[in-house]
Coordinates of C-alpha atoms in Angstrom, one line a residue:
X200 CA 10.2 13.2 22.7
X201 CA 7.2 15.4 23.7
X202 CA 4.6 16.4 21.2
X203 CA 2.4 19.4 22.2
X204 CA -1.0 18.2 23.3
X205 CA -2.7 20.9 21.3
X206 CA -1.1 19.6 18.1
X207 CA -2.2 16.0 18.9
X208 CA -5.7 17.2 19.4
X209 CA -5.6 19.0 16.1
X210 CA -4.2 15.9 14.4
X211 CA -7.1 13.9 15.7
X212 CA -9.5 16.5 14.2
X213 CA -7.7 16.3 10.9
X214 CA -7.7 12.6 10.9
X215 CA -11.5 12.3 11.6
X216 CA -12.3 15.0 9.0
X217 CA -10.4 13.0 6.4
X218 CA -12.1 9.9 7.5
X219 CA -15.6 11.4 7.1
X220 CA -14.7 12.7 3.6
X221 CA -12.9 9.8 1.9
X222 CA -11.9 10.0 -1.8
X223 CA -10.8 7.3 -4.2
X224 CA -7.5 7.3 -6.1
X225 CA -6.8 10.3 -8.3
X226 CA -10.0 11.8 -7.0
X227 CA -8.5 13.2 -3.8
X228 CA -9.3 16.8 -4.7
X229 CA -10.7 17.9 -1.4
X230 CA -8.0 16.0 0.5
X231 CA -5.3 17.4 -1.6
X232 CA -6.6 20.9 -1.2
X233 CA -6.8 20.5 2.6
X234 CA -3.2 19.2 2.8
X235 CA -1.9 22.0 0.6
X236 CA -3.7 24.7 2.6
X237 CA -2.4 23.3 5.9
X238 CA 1.2 22.9 4.7
X239 CA 1.1 26.5 3.4
X240 CA -0.2 27.7 6.7
X241 CA 2.7 26.0 8.4
X242 CA 5.1 28.0 6.3
X243 CA 6.3 25.3 3.9
X244 CA 6.9 25.6 0.2
X245 CA 4.1 23.7 -1.4
X246 CA 4.0 22.0 -4.8
X247 CA 0.7 20.5 -6.2
X248 CA -0.2 18.5 -9.3
X249 CA 2.3 15.6 -9.2
X250 CA 0.2 12.6 -10.3
X251 CA -2.7 14.9 -10.5
X252 CA -3.7 15.2 -6.9
X253 CA -0.3 14.7 -5.2
X254 CA 1.2 17.3 -2.9
X255 CA 4.8 17.9 -1.8
X256 CA 5.6 20.3 1.1
X257 CA 9.2 21.3 1.6
X258 CA 10.8 22.4 4.9
X259 CA 14.3 23.6 4.7
X260 CA 16.5 24.4 7.7
X261 CA 20.2 24.6 7.0
X262 CA 22.4 23.3 4.2
X263 CA 22.3 19.6 5.1
X264 CA 21.1 16.8 2.8
X265 CA 17.4 16.2 1.9
X266 CA 15.2 13.3 2.8
X267 CA 11.5 12.4 2.0
X268 CA 8.7 11.2 4.2
X269 CA 5.6 9.8 2.4
X270 CA 2.0 9.4 3.3
X271 CA -0.8 7.9 1.1
X272 CA -4.1 9.8 0.9
X273 CA -6.7 7.6 -1.0
X274 CA -9.6 5.6 0.3
X275 CA -11.2 2.3 -0.8
X276 CA -14.4 1.5 -2.7
X277 CA -15.9 0.0 0.5
X278 CA -19.2 0.8 2.3
X279 CA -18.4 1.6 5.9
X280 CA -20.4 -0.5 8.4
X281 CA -19.1 0.9 11.6
X282 CA -20.9 3.5 13.7
X283 CA -18.2 6.1 14.7
X284 CA -19.2 9.7 14.8
X285 CA -16.8 10.5 12.0
X286 CA -18.3 7.8 9.7
X287 CA -17.8 8.2 5.9
X288 CA -20.3 10.7 4.4
X289 CA -19.6 9.2 0.9
X290 CA -21.6 6.2 0.0
X291 CA -19.5 3.2 -1.1
X292 CA -16.2 4.9 -0.1
X293 CA -14.3 4.7 3.2
X294 CA -10.8 4.9 4.7
X295 CA -10.5 1.2 5.4
X296 CA -6.7 1.1 5.3
X297 CA -5.8 4.0 7.6
X298 CA -4.5 6.5 5.0
X299 CA -6.4 9.1 6.8
X300 CA -4.2 8.4 9.8
X301 CA -1.0 8.4 7.8
X302 CA -1.9 11.7 6.3
X303 CA -2.7 13.2 9.7
X304 CA 0.6 11.9 11.1
X305 CA 2.6 13.5 8.4
X306 CA 0.7 16.8 8.6
X307 CA 1.3 17.0 12.3
X308 CA 5.0 16.1 11.8
X309 CA 5.3 19.0 9.3
X310 CA 3.7 21.3 11.8
X311 CA 5.9 20.1 14.7
X312 CA 9.2 20.3 12.7
X313 CA 8.3 23.7 11.4
X314 CA 7.9 24.9 14.9
X315 CA 10.8 23.1 16.3
X316 CA 13.3 22.6 13.5
X317 CA 16.0 20.5 15.3
X318 CA 17.6 19.3 12.1
X319 CA 20.0 20.5 9.5
X320 CA 18.8 20.0 5.9
X321 CA 15.6 19.6 3.9
X322 CA 12.6 17.5 4.5
X323 CA 10.1 16.8 1.6
X324 CA 6.7 15.8 2.9
X325 CA 5.2 13.6 0.1
X326 CA 1.5 13.2 0.1
X327 CA 0.7 10.5 -2.5
X328 CA -2.6 9.7 -4.3
X329 CA -3.9 6.4 -5.6
X330 CA -1.9 3.9 -3.6
X331 CA -4.7 1.3 -3.8
X332 CA -4.1 -0.6 -7.0
X333 CA -3.7 2.5 -9.2
X334 CA 0.0 3.1 -9.0
X335 CA 0.1 6.7 -7.6
X336 CA 3.7 6.2 -6.5
X337 CA 4.9 5.2 -10.0
X338 CA 3.0 8.2 -11.5
X339 CA 4.6 10.6 -9.0
X340 CA 8.0 9.2 -10.0
X341 CA 7.2 9.5 -13.7
X342 CA 6.1 13.1 -13.1
X343 CA 9.5 13.9 -11.8
X344 CA 9.3 13.5 -8.0
X345 CA 13.0 12.8 -7.5
X346 CA 14.1 15.3 -10.2
X347 CA 12.1 18.2 -8.8
X348 CA 12.8 17.2 -5.2
X349 CA 16.2 15.4 -5.0
X350 CA 16.7 13.5 -1.8
X351 CA 19.1 11.1 -0.2
X352 CA 16.4 8.7 1.0
X353 CA 12.7 8.3 1.4
X354 CA 10.6 6.6 4.1
X355 CA 7.0 5.5 4.6
X356 CA 5.0 3.9 7.5
X357 CA 1.8 1.9 7.6
X358 CA -0.4 1.2 10.5
X359 CA -0.4 -2.6 11.1
X360 CA -3.2 -4.6 12.8
X361 CA -1.8 -7.6 14.5
X362 CA 1.1 -5.7 16.0
X363 CA 0.6 -3.9 19.4
X364 CA 0.2 -0.1 19.4
X365 CA 3.6 1.4 20.2
X366 CA 5.5 -1.3 18.4
X367 CA 7.4 -1.1 15.1
X368 CA 8.1 -3.8 12.6
X369 CA 10.9 -3.3 10.0
X370 CA 13.3 -5.4 8.1
X371 CA 16.1 -5.0 5.6
X372 CA 15.3 -6.4 2.1
X373 CA 11.8 -7.5 1.2
X374 CA 9.0 -6.4 3.5
X375 CA 6.0 -6.4 1.1
X376 CA 5.3 -8.6 -1.9
X377 CA 5.1 -7.7 -5.6
X378 CA 1.7 -7.5 -7.2
X379 CA 0.6 -8.6 -10.7
X380 CA -2.9 -9.2 -11.9
X381 CA -4.0 -11.5 -14.7
X382 CA -7.0 -12.3 -16.9
X383 CA -7.4 -15.7 -18.5
X384 CA -9.9 -16.2 -21.3
X385 CA -11.0 -19.8 -22.0
X386 CA -12.8 -20.4 -25.3
X387 CA -14.7 -23.6 -25.9
X388 CA -17.8 -24.5 -27.9
X389 CA -21.2 -23.6 -26.7
X390 CA -23.9 -26.3 -26.7
X391 CA -27.0 -27.6 -24.9
X392 CA -26.3 -28.6 -21.3
X393 CA -28.0 -31.9 -21.9
X394 CA -25.6 -32.8 -24.7
X395 CA -22.1 -31.8 -23.5
X396 CA -20.5 -34.2 -25.9
X397 CA -21.5 -31.8 -28.7
X398 CA -19.5 -28.9 -27.3
X399 CA -16.3 -28.1 -25.5
X400 CA -16.9 -27.0 -21.9
X401 CA -14.8 -24.0 -20.7
X402 CA -16.4 -24.2 -17.2
X403 CA -14.9 -27.7 -16.6
X404 CA -11.6 -26.5 -18.0
X405 CA -11.7 -23.4 -15.8
X406 CA -12.4 -25.6 -12.7
X407 CA -9.5 -27.8 -13.4
X408 CA -7.2 -24.8 -14.1
X409 CA -8.1 -23.0 -10.9
X410 CA -7.1 -26.1 -8.9
X411 CA -4.1 -26.8 -10.9
X412 CA -2.7 -23.3 -10.6
X413 CA -2.4 -23.9 -6.8
X414 CA 0.1 -26.6 -7.5
X415 CA 2.6 -24.0 -8.8
X416 CA 3.4 -22.8 -5.2
X417 CA 3.0 -26.3 -3.6
X418 CA 4.8 -28.4 -6.2
X419 CA 6.7 -26.3 -8.7
X420 CA 8.6 -24.0 -6.4
X421 CA 11.0 -24.5 -3.5
X422 CA 9.4 -24.3 -0.1
X423 CA 11.8 -21.5 0.5
X424 CA 10.3 -19.4 -2.2
X425 CA 7.4 -17.1 -1.4
X426 CA 4.5 -16.8 -3.8
X427 CA 0.7 -16.7 -3.8
X428 CA -1.5 -17.3 -6.9
X429 CA -5.1 -16.4 -6.2
X430 CA -8.0 -16.7 -8.7
X431 CA -10.6 -14.1 -7.4
X432 CA -13.2 -13.9 -10.2
X433 CA -14.9 -16.4 -12.4
X434 CA -17.2 -15.0 -15.1
X435 CA -19.1 -17.1 -17.6
X436 CA -22.5 -18.5 -18.6
X437 CA -25.9 -16.8 -19.3
X438 CA -28.5 -19.6 -19.1
X439 CA -28.8 -22.6 -16.8
X440 CA -29.3 -25.0 -19.7
X441 CA -26.4 -23.7 -21.9
X442 CA -22.7 -24.6 -21.7
X443 CA -21.1 -21.2 -22.5
X444 CA -18.6 -20.4 -25.2
X445 CA -16.3 -18.5 -22.9
X446 CA -15.2 -18.2 -19.3
X447 CA -13.0 -15.4 -17.8
X448 CA -10.8 -16.0 -14.8
X449 CA -9.1 -13.1 -13.0
X450 CA -6.7 -13.0 -10.1
X451 CA -3.4 -11.9 -8.7
X452 CA 0.1 -13.1 -8.3
X453 CA 2.3 -12.0 -5.4
X454 CA 6.0 -12.8 -4.7
X455 CA 8.8 -11.8 -2.5
X456 CA 11.6 -12.4 -5.0
X457 CA 12.0 -11.0 -8.5
X458 CA 13.2 -14.3 -10.0
X459 CA 10.3 -16.2 -8.4
X460 CA 8.0 -13.6 -9.9
X461 CA 9.2 -14.4 -13.4
X462 CA 9.3 -18.1 -12.8
X463 CA 5.7 -18.2 -11.7
X464 CA 4.5 -16.2 -14.7
X465 CA 6.2 -18.7 -16.9
X466 CA 4.5 -21.6 -15.2
X467 CA 1.1 -19.9 -15.3
X468 CA 1.6 -19.4 -19.1
X469 CA 2.3 -23.1 -19.5
X470 CA -0.7 -24.2 -17.5
X471 CA -3.0 -21.8 -19.4
X472 CA -1.7 -22.9 -22.8
X473 CA -1.6 -26.7 -22.2
X474 CA -4.2 -27.8 -19.6
X475 CA -7.4 -26.5 -21.4
X476 CA -6.4 -28.3 -24.6
X477 CA -7.3 -31.6 -22.9
X478 CA -11.0 -30.4 -22.9
X479 CA -10.9 -29.0 -26.4
X480 CA -10.7 -25.5 -25.0
X481 CA -8.2 -22.7 -25.9
X482 CA -6.6 -20.6 -23.1
X483 CA -5.1 -17.1 -23.4
X484 CA -3.7 -15.0 -20.7
X485 CA -3.1 -11.2 -20.3
X486 CA -1.0 -9.8 -17.5
X487 CA -1.4 -6.4 -15.9
X488 CA 1.9 -5.6 -14.1
X489 CA 1.4 -4.0 -10.8
X490 CA 4.0 -3.2 -8.1
X491 CA 7.5 -4.6 -7.6
X492 CA 8.7 -6.1 -4.3
X493 CA 8.9 -3.5 -1.6
X494 CA 12.6 -3.8 -1.0
X495 CA 14.1 -1.8 1.9
X496 CA 17.6 -0.5 1.7
X497 CA 19.5 -2.2 4.6
X498 CA 21.1 1.0 5.9
X499 CA 17.7 2.9 5.8
X500 CA 15.9 0.0 7.6
X501 CA 18.6 -0.1 10.3
X502 CA 18.2 3.7 10.8
X503 CA 14.5 3.2 11.4
X504 CA 15.2 0.4 13.8
X505 CA 17.8 2.4 15.7
X506 CA 15.5 5.4 16.1
X507 CA 12.5 3.2 17.1
X508 CA 14.7 1.4 19.7
X509 CA 15.9 4.7 21.2
X510 CA 12.4 6.1 21.3
X511 CA 10.3 3.0 22.2
X512 CA 12.7 0.5 23.7
X513 CA 14.2 -2.7 22.3
X514 CA 11.2 -4.9 23.3
X515 CA 8.9 -2.8 21.0
X516 CA 10.9 -3.1 17.9
X517 CA 10.5 -6.2 15.7
X518 CA 13.7 -6.4 13.6
X519 CA 13.7 -8.6 10.5
X520 CA 9.9 -8.9 10.8
X521 CA 8.4 -11.6 8.6
X522 CA 7.4 -10.0 5.3
X523 CA 3.7 -9.6 4.3
X524 CA 2.3 -11.1 1.0
X525 CA 0.3 -7.9 0.7
X526 CA 1.6 -5.3 -1.7
X527 CA 2.5 -1.6 -1.5
X528 CA 3.2 0.8 -4.3
X529 CA 5.8 2.7 -2.2
X530 CA 8.0 0.0 -3.8
X531 CA 8.0 2.1 -7.0
X532 CA 9.6 4.9 -5.1
X533 CA 12.2 2.6 -3.6
X534 CA 13.2 1.4 -7.1
X535 CA 14.5 5.0 -7.7
X536 CA 15.6 6.1 -4.2
X537 CA 17.1 4.4 -1.2
X538 CA 14.7 4.2 1.8
X539 CA 12.6 2.1 4.0
X540 CA 9.0 1.1 4.7
X541 CA 7.9 0.1 8.2
X542 CA 4.9 -0.9 10.2
X543 CA 3.4 0.9 13.2
X544 CA 1.4 -1.4 15.4
X545 CA -2.3 -0.7 15.5
X546 CA -3.7 -3.0 18.2
X547 CA -4.9 -1.1 21.3
X548 CA -6.7 -2.7 24.3
X549 CA -8.7 -4.7 21.7
X550 CA -7.3 -6.0 18.5
X551 CA -7.7 -3.7 15.5
X552 CA -10.1 -4.7 12.8
X553 CA -8.2 -5.9 9.7
X554 CA -7.1 -3.6 7.0
X555 CA -9.7 -3.3 4.2
X556 CA -12.5 -4.4 6.6
X557 CA -15.8 -2.5 6.5
X558 CA -15.7 -2.0 10.3
X559 CA -12.1 -0.7 10.4
X560 CA -11.2 2.6 11.9
X561 CA -7.7 4.0 12.4
X562 CA -6.5 4.0 16.0
X563 CA -5.9 7.6 17.0
X564 CA -3.5 6.4 19.8
X565 CA -0.9 6.0 17.0
X566 CA -0.8 9.6 16.0
X567 CA 1.6 10.6 18.8
X568 CA 3.9 7.7 18.2
X569 CA 3.9 8.3 14.5
X570 CA 4.9 12.0 14.9
X571 CA 7.6 11.1 17.4
X572 CA 9.0 8.5 15.1
X573 CA 9.1 10.8 12.1
X574 CA 10.6 13.7 14.1
X575 CA 13.3 11.4 15.7
X576 CA 14.1 9.9 12.3
X577 CA 14.6 13.4 10.8
X578 CA 16.9 14.4 13.7
X579 CA 18.9 11.2 13.2
X580 CA 19.3 11.5 9.4
X581 CA 19.8 15.3 9.4
X582 CA 21.8 16.0 12.5
X583 CA 22.8 19.5 13.6
X584 CA 26.6 19.8 13.6
X585 CA 28.1 20.8 16.9

């Protein structure tokens, strides 16, 4: 499938413009405005305001069914350390996950399909804010995404370092893990560091608890269950000669099965309630529910695989790819609408920098393949009757 070179050149310019002007979740005002203005110039019906800065462009051609294609728009609170010409102009904010590329791919697809509408039906181009830990997908759903824009299915892609450029990874069922965060408060008794017997040390309790939580996945679950418990912050103490009153632990829990997710929460609760008591310390935990498991609909995942095989060849499609323990809030859309999420390989002649790395930059070689995949998927799902 040929994409006009002029459109690809424009897509590169869009992508690099977005990269140089990154915006955090729910603050994508400039990005949202740019997307809406471009979609309007393409002749699409444009709706703004879902989840604050979300944009939906609708392209209708015939009376066939409707589908959705989604791209995320937000950046990360990371200071860019690379030296590309389109380096971030905003201190402490950068597109370290490739959402600039996802947005450019979807914009170019909207332009291409508007010029060559070889499909019968409706395509909703969903530009989502706040994917990074802020639940923009859930908020779009709550704001009526699927009521205002009914669709048979919805799809999303993500560039994927570690997979060669021009390759696709997809699977039926779970492809990304659930995400929950937690905060544990350990309360002991403050005392002089030289006389620990006169107090109750929450730092020792915290140290034991951090290590013990790791036994949940190694000793309390079946090896066939997938879960990761990570303590990522330890906060406590003010003076070098004082055992503090409190210590705070924060971290995340990720799972690939809903029942495992609930089982691990129960086990963490037990550890927090019981282990600190040995040290005379009281433990309390608060959960902050995040994203469910990203669960692909089998028929939708198979459609992506079939389209990718026809376009790229069997050797470039990784079917039933091993799921990632990273998380994705597109899962919140898949809870309400059938669909699939897939990976588009990002490694060129040299391996891509990892996602969320301060030196990362989206590989512009992916733009053409992304537009081709979206266009071919639309043609497959919304065929023109002969």
